[in-house]
Coordinates of N, CA, C and O in Angstrom, one line a residue:
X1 N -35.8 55.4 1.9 CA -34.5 55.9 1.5 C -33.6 54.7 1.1 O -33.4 53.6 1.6
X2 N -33.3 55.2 0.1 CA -32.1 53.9 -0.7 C -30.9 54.1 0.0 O -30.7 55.2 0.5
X3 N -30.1 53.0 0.1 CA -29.0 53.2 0.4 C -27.8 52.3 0.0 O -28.3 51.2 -0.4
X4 N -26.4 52.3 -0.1 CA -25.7 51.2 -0.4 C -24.4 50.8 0.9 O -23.9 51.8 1.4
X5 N -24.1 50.1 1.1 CA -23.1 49.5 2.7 C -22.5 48.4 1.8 O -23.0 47.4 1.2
X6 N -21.4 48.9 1.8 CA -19.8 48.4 1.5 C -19.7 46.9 2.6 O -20.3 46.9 3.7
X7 N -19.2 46.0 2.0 CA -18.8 45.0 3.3 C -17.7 44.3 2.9 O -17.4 44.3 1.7
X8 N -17.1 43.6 3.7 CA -15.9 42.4 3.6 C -15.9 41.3 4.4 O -15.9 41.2 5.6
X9 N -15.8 39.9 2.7 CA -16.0 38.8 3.9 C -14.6 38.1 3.6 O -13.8 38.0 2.6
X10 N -14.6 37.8 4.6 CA -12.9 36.4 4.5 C -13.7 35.3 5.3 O -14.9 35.4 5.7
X11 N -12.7 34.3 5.2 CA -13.3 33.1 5.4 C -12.0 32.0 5.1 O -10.8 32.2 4.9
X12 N -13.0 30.6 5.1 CA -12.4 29.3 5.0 C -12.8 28.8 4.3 O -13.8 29.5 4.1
X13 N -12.8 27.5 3.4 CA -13.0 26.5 2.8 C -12.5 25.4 2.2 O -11.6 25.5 1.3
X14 N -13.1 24.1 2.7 CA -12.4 22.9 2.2 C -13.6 22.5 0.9 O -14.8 22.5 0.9
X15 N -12.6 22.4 -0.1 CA -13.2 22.5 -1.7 C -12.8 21.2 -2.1 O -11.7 20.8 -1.7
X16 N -13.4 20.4 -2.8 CA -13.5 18.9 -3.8 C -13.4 19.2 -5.1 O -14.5 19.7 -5.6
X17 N -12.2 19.1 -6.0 CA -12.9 18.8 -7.4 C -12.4 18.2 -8.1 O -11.3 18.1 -7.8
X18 N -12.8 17.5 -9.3 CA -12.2 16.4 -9.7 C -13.1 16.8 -11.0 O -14.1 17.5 -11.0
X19 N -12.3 16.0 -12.4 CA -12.4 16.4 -13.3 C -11.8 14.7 -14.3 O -10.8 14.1 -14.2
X20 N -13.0 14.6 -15.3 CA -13.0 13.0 -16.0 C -12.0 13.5 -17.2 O -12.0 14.6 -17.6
X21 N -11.3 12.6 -17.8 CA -10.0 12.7 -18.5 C -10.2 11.9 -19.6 O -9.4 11.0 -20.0
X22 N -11.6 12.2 -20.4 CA -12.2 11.6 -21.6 C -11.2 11.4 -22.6 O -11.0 10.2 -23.0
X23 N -10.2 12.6 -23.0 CA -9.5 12.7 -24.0 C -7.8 12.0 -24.2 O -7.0 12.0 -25.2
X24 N -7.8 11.4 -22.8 CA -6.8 10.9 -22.8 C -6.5 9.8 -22.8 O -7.5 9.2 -22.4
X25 N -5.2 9.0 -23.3 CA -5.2 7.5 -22.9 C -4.0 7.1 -22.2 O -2.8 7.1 -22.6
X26 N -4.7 6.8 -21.1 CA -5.6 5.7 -20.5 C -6.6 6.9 -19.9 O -6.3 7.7 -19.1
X27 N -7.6 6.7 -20.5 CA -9.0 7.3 -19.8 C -9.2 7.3 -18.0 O -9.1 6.3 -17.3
X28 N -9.3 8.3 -17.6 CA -9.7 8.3 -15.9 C -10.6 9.6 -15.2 O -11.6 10.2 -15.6
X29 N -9.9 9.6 -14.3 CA -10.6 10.9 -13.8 C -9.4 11.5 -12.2 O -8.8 10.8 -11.3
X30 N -9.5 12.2 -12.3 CA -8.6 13.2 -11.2 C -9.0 13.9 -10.1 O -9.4 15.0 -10.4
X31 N -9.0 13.5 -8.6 CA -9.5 14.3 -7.9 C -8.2 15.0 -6.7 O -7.3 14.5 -6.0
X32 N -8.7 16.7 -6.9 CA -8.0 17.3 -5.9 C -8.5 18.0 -4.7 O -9.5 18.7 -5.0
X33 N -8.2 17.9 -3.7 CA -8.6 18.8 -2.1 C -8.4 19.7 -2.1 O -7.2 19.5 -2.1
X34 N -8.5 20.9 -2.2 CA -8.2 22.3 -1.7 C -8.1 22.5 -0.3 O -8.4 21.4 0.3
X35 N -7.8 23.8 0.7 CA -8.1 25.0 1.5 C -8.1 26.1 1.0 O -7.2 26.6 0.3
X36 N -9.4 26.5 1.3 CA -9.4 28.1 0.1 C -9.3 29.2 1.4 O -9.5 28.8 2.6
X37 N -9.1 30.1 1.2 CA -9.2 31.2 2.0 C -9.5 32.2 0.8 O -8.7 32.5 -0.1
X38 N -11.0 32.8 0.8 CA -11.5 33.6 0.2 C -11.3 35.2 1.1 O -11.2 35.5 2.3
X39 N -11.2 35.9 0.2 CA -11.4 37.3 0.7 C -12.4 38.1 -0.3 O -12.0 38.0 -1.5
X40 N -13.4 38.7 -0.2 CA -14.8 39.0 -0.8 C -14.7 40.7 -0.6 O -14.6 41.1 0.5
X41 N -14.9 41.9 -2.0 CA -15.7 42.9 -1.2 C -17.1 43.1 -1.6 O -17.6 42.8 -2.8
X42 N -17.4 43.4 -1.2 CA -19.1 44.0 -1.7 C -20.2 44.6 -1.4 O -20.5 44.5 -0.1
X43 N -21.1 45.3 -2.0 CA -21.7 46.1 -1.8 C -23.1 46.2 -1.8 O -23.7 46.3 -2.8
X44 N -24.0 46.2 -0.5 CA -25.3 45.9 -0.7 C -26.0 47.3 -1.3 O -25.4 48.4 -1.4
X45 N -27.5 47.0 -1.7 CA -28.2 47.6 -2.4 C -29.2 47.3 -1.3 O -29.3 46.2 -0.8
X46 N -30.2 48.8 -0.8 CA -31.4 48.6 0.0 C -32.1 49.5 0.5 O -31.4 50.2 1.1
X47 N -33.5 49.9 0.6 CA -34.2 50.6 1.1 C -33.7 50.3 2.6 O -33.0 49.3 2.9
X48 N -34.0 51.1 3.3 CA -33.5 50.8 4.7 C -35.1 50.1 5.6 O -36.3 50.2 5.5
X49 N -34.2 49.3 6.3 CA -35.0 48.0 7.4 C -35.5 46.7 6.1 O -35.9 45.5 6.5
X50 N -35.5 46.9 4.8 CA -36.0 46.1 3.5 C -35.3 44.8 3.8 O -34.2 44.9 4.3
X51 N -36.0 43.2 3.6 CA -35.6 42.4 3.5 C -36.6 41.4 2.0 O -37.9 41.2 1.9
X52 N -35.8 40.9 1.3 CA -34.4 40.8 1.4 C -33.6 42.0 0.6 O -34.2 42.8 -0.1
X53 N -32.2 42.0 0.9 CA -31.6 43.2 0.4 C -30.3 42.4 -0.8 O -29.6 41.4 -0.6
X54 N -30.4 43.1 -1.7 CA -29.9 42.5 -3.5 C -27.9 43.3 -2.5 O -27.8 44.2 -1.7
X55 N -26.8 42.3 -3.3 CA -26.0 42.6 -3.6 C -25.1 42.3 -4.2 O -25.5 41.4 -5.0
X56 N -23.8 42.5 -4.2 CA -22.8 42.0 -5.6 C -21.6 42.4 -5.2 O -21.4 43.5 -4.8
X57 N -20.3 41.2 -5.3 CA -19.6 41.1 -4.7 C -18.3 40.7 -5.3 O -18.4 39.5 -5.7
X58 N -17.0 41.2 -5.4 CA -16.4 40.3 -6.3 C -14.9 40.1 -4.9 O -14.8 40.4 -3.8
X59 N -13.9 39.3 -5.9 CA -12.6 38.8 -4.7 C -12.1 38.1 -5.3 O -12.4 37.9 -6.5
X60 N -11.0 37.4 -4.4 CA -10.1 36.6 -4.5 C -9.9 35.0 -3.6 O -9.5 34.9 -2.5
X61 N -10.1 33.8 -4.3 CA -9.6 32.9 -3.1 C -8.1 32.5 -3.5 O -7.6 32.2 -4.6
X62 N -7.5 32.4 -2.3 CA -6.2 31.7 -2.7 C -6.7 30.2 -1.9 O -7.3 29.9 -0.8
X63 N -6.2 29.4 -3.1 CA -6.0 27.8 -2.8 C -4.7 27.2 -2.6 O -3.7 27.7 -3.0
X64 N -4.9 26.0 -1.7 CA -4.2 25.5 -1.5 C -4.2 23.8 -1.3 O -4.9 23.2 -0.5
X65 N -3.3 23.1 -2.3 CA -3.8 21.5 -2.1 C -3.2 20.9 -1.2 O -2.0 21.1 -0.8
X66 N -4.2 19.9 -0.7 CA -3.8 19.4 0.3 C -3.8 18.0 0.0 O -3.2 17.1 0.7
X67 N -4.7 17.7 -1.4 CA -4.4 15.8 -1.8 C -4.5 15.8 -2.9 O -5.6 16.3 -3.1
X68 N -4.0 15.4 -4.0 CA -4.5 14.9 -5.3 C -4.7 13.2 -5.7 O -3.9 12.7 -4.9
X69 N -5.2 12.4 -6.2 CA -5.5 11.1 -6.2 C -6.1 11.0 -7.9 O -7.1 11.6 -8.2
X70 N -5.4 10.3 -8.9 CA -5.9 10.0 -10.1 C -5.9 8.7 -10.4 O -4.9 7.9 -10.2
X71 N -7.1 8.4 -10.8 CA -7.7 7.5 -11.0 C -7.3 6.8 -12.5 O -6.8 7.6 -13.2
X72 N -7.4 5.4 -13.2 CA -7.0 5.1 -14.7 C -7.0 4.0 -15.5 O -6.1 3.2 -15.6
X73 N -8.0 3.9 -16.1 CA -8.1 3.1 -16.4 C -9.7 3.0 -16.4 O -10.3 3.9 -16.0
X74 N -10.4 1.9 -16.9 CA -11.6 1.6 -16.9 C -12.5 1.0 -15.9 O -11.6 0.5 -15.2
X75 N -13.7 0.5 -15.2 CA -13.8 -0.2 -14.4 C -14.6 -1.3 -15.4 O -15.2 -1.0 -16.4
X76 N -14.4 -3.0 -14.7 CA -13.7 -2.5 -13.1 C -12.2 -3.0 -13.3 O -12.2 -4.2 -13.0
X77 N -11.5 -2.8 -13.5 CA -9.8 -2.7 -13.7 C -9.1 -1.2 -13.4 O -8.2 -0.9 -14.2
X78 N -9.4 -0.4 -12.6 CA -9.0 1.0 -12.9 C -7.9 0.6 -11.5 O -8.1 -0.4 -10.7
X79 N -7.0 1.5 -11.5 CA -6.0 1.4 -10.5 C -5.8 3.2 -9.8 O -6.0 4.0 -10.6
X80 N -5.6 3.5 -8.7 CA -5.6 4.5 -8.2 C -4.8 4.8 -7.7 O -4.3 3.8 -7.1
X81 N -3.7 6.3 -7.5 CA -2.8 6.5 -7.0 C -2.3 8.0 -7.2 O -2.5 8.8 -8.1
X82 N -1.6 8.1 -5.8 CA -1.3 9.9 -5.8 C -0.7 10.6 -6.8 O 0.4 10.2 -7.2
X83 N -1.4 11.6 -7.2 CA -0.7 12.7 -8.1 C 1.0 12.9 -7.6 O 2.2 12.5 -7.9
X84 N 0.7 13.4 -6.9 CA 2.4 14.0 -6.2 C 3.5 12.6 -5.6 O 4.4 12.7 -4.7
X85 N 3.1 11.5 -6.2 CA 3.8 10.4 -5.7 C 5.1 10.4 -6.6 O 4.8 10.2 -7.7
X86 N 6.6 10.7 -6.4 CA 7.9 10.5 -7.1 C 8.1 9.5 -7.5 O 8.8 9.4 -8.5
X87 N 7.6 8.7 -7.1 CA 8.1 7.4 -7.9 C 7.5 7.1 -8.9 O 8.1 6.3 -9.6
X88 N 6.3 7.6 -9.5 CA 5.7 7.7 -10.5 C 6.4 8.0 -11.8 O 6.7 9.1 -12.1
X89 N 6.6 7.0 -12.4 CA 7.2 7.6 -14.5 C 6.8 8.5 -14.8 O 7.7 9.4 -15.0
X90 N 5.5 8.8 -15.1 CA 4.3 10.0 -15.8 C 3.9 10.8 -14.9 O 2.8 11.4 -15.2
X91 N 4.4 11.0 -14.0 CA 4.2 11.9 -13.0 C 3.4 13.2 -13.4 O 4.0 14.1 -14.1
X92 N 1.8 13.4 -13.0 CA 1.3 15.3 -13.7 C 2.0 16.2 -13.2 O 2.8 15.8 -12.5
X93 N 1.9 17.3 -13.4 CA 2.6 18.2 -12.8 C 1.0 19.0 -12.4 O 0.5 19.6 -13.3
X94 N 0.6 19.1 -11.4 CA -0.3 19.7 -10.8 C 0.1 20.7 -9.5 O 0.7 20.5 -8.5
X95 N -0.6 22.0 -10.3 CA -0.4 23.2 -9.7 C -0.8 22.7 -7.9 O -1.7 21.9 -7.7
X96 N -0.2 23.1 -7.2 CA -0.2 23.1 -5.9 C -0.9 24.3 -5.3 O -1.2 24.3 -4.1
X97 N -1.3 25.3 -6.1 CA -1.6 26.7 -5.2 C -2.4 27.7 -6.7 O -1.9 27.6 -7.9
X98 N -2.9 28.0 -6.5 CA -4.1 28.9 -7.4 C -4.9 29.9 -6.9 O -5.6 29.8 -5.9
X99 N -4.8 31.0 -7.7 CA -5.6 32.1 -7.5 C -6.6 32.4 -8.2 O -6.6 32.8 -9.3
X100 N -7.5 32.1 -7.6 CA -9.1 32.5 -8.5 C -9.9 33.3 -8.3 O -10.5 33.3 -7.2
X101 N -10.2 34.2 -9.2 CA -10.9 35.6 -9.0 C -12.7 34.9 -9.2 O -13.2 33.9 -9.8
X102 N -13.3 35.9 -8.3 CA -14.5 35.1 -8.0 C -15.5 36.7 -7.9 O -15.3 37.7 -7.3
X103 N -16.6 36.5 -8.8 CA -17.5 37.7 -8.7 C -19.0 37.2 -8.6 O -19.1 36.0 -8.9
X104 N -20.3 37.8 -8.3 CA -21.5 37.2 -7.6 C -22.1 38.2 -7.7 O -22.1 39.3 -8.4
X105 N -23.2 37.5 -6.3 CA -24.7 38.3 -5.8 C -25.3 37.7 -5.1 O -25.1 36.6 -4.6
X106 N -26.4 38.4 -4.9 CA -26.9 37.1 -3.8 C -28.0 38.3 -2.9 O -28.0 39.6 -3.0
X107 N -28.7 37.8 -2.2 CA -29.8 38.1 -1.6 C -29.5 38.3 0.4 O -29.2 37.3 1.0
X108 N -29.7 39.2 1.0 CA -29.6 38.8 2.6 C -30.9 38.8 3.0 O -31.9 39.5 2.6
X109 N -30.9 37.7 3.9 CA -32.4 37.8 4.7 C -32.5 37.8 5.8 O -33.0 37.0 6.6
X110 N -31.8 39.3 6.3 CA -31.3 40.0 7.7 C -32.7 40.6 8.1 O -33.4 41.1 7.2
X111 N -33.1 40.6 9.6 CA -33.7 41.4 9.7 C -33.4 42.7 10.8 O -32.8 42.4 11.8
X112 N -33.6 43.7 10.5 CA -32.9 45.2 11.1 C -31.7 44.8 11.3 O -31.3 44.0 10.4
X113 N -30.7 45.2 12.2 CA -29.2 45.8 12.1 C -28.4 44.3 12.3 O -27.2 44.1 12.0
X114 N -29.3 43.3 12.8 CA -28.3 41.6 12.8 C -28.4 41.4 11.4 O -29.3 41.7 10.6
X115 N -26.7 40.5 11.3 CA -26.7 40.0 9.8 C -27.3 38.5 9.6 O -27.3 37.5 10.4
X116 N -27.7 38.5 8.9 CA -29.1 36.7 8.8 C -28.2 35.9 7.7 O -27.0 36.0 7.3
X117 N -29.1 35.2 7.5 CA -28.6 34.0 6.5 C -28.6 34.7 4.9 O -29.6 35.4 4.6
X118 N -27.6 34.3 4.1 CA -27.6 34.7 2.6 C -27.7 33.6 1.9 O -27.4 32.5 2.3
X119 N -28.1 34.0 0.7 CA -28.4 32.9 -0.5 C -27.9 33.5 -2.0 O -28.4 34.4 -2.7
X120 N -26.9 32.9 -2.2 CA -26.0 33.6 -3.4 C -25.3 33.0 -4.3 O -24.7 31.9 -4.0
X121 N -25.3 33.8 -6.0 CA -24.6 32.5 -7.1 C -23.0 33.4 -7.0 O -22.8 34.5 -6.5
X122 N -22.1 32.5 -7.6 CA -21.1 33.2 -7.7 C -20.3 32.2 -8.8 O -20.5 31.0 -8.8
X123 N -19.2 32.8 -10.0 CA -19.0 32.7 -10.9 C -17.3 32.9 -10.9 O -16.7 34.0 -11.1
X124 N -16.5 31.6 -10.6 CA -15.2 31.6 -10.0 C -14.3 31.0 -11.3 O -14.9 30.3 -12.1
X125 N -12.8 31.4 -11.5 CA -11.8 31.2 -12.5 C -10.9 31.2 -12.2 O -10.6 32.4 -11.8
X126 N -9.7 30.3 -12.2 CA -8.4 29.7 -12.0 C -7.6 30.6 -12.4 O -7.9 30.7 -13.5
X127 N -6.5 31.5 -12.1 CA -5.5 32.4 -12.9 C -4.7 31.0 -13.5 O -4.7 30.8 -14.7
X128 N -4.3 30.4 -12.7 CA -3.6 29.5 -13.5 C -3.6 27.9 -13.7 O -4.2 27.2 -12.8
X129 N -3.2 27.3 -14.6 CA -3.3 26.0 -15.6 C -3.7 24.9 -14.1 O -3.0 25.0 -13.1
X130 N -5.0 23.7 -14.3 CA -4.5 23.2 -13.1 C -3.4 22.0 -13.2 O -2.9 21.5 -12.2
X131 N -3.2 21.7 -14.3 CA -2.0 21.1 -14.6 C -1.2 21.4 -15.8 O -1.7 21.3 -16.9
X132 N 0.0 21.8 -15.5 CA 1.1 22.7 -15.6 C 1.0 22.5 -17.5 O 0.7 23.5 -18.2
X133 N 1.3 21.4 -18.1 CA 1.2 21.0 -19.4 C 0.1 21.3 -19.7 O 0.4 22.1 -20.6
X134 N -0.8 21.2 -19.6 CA -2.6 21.5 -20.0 C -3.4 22.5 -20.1 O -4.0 22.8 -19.0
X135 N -3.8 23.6 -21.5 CA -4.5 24.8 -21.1 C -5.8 24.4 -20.5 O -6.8 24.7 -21.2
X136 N -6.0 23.8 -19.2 CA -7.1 23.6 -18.7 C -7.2 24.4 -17.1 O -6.6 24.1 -16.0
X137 N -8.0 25.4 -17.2 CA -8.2 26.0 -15.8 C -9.3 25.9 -15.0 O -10.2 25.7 -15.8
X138 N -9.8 25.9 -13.4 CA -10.4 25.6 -12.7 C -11.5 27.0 -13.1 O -11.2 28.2 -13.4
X139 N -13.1 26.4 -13.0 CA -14.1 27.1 -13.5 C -15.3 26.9 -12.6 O -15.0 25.9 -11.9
X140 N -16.2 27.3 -12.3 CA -17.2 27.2 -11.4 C -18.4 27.9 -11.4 O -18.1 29.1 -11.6
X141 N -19.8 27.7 -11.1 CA -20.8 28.0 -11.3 C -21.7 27.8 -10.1 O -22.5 26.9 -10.1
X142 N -21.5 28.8 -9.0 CA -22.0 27.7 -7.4 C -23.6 28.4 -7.0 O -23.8 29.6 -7.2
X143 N -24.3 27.8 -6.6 CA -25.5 28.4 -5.7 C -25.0 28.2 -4.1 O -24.8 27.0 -3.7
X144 N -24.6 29.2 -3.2 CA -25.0 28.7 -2.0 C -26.1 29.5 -0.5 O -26.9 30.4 -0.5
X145 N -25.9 28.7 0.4 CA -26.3 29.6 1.2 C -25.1 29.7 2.5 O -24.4 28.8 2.9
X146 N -25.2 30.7 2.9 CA -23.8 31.7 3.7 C -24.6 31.6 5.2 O -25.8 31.8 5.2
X147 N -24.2 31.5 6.1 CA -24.2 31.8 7.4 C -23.4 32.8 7.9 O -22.3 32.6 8.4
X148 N -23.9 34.2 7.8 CA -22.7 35.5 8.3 C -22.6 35.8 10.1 O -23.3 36.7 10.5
X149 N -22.2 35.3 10.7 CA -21.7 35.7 12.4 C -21.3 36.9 12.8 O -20.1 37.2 12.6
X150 N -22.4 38.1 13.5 CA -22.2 39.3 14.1 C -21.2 39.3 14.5 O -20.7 38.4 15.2
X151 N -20.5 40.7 14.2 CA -18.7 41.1 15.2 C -19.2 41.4 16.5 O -20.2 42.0 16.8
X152 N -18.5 40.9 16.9 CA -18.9 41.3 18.9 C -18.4 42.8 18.8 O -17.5 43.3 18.1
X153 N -19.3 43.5 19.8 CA -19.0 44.8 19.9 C -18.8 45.3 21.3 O -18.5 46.5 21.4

């Protein structure tokens, strides 16, 4: 018997990304910290007791920065220093907070009614600019694997 079960995940995440600044002069590269808090829904696909069981999942993370640091110049001469520092002349204007819609799949490798370990790609997009002047938005292409913890009953 086939069947399909609805699920919802929330969660945490401390995220890295940083992004090289080929086109600009002074040439560098830019790194920001996130906290994401994802919220996920989705829907498995499965013969019943079947492992592994296929599904597909789409959501929302809201971000949140917590460091930015841009780098400038060439090595080894490059000089380093915080995005959000005021005293800065050229100061970026980097979004502080971002919503990125996030859609997927992925595999469980639960066996009977405990939830097990998953292995899943997912395919994430910035609603908005990550710096304010620049049509450049945050993009992603991730493989991972998920650790899901039974609700106490």
């Amino acid at each position: 018997q086939v069947f399909a079960k609805q699920f919802v995940r929330i969660g945490g995440n401390y995220t890295l990304r940083a992004a090289l600044l080929r086109d600009s002069t002074p040439a560098g590269a830019i790194r920001i910290k996130y906290v994401e808090f994802p919220v996920y829904w989705g829907l498995e696909l499965a013969k019943t007791g079947s492992s592994p069981r296929p599904y597909i999942l789409g959501g929302v993370n809201l971000s949140l920065q917590i460091s930015c640091m841009m780098e400038v110049g060439q090595a080894p001469s490059t000089q380093e220093f915080d995005c959000n520092d005021p005293s800065l002349s050229s100061q970026p204007q980097i979004n502080g907070t971002d919503l990125i819609a996030v859609i997927g799949g992925g595999f469980a490798l639960s066996r009977g009614t405990l939830p097990g370990p998953r292995v899943e790609m997912l395919y994430s997009t910035g609603m908005s600019n990550v710096e304010k002047t620049l049509a450049a938005k945050y993009r992603s292409l991730s493989l991972g694997f998920v650790i899901v913890f039974p609700p106490r009953s």
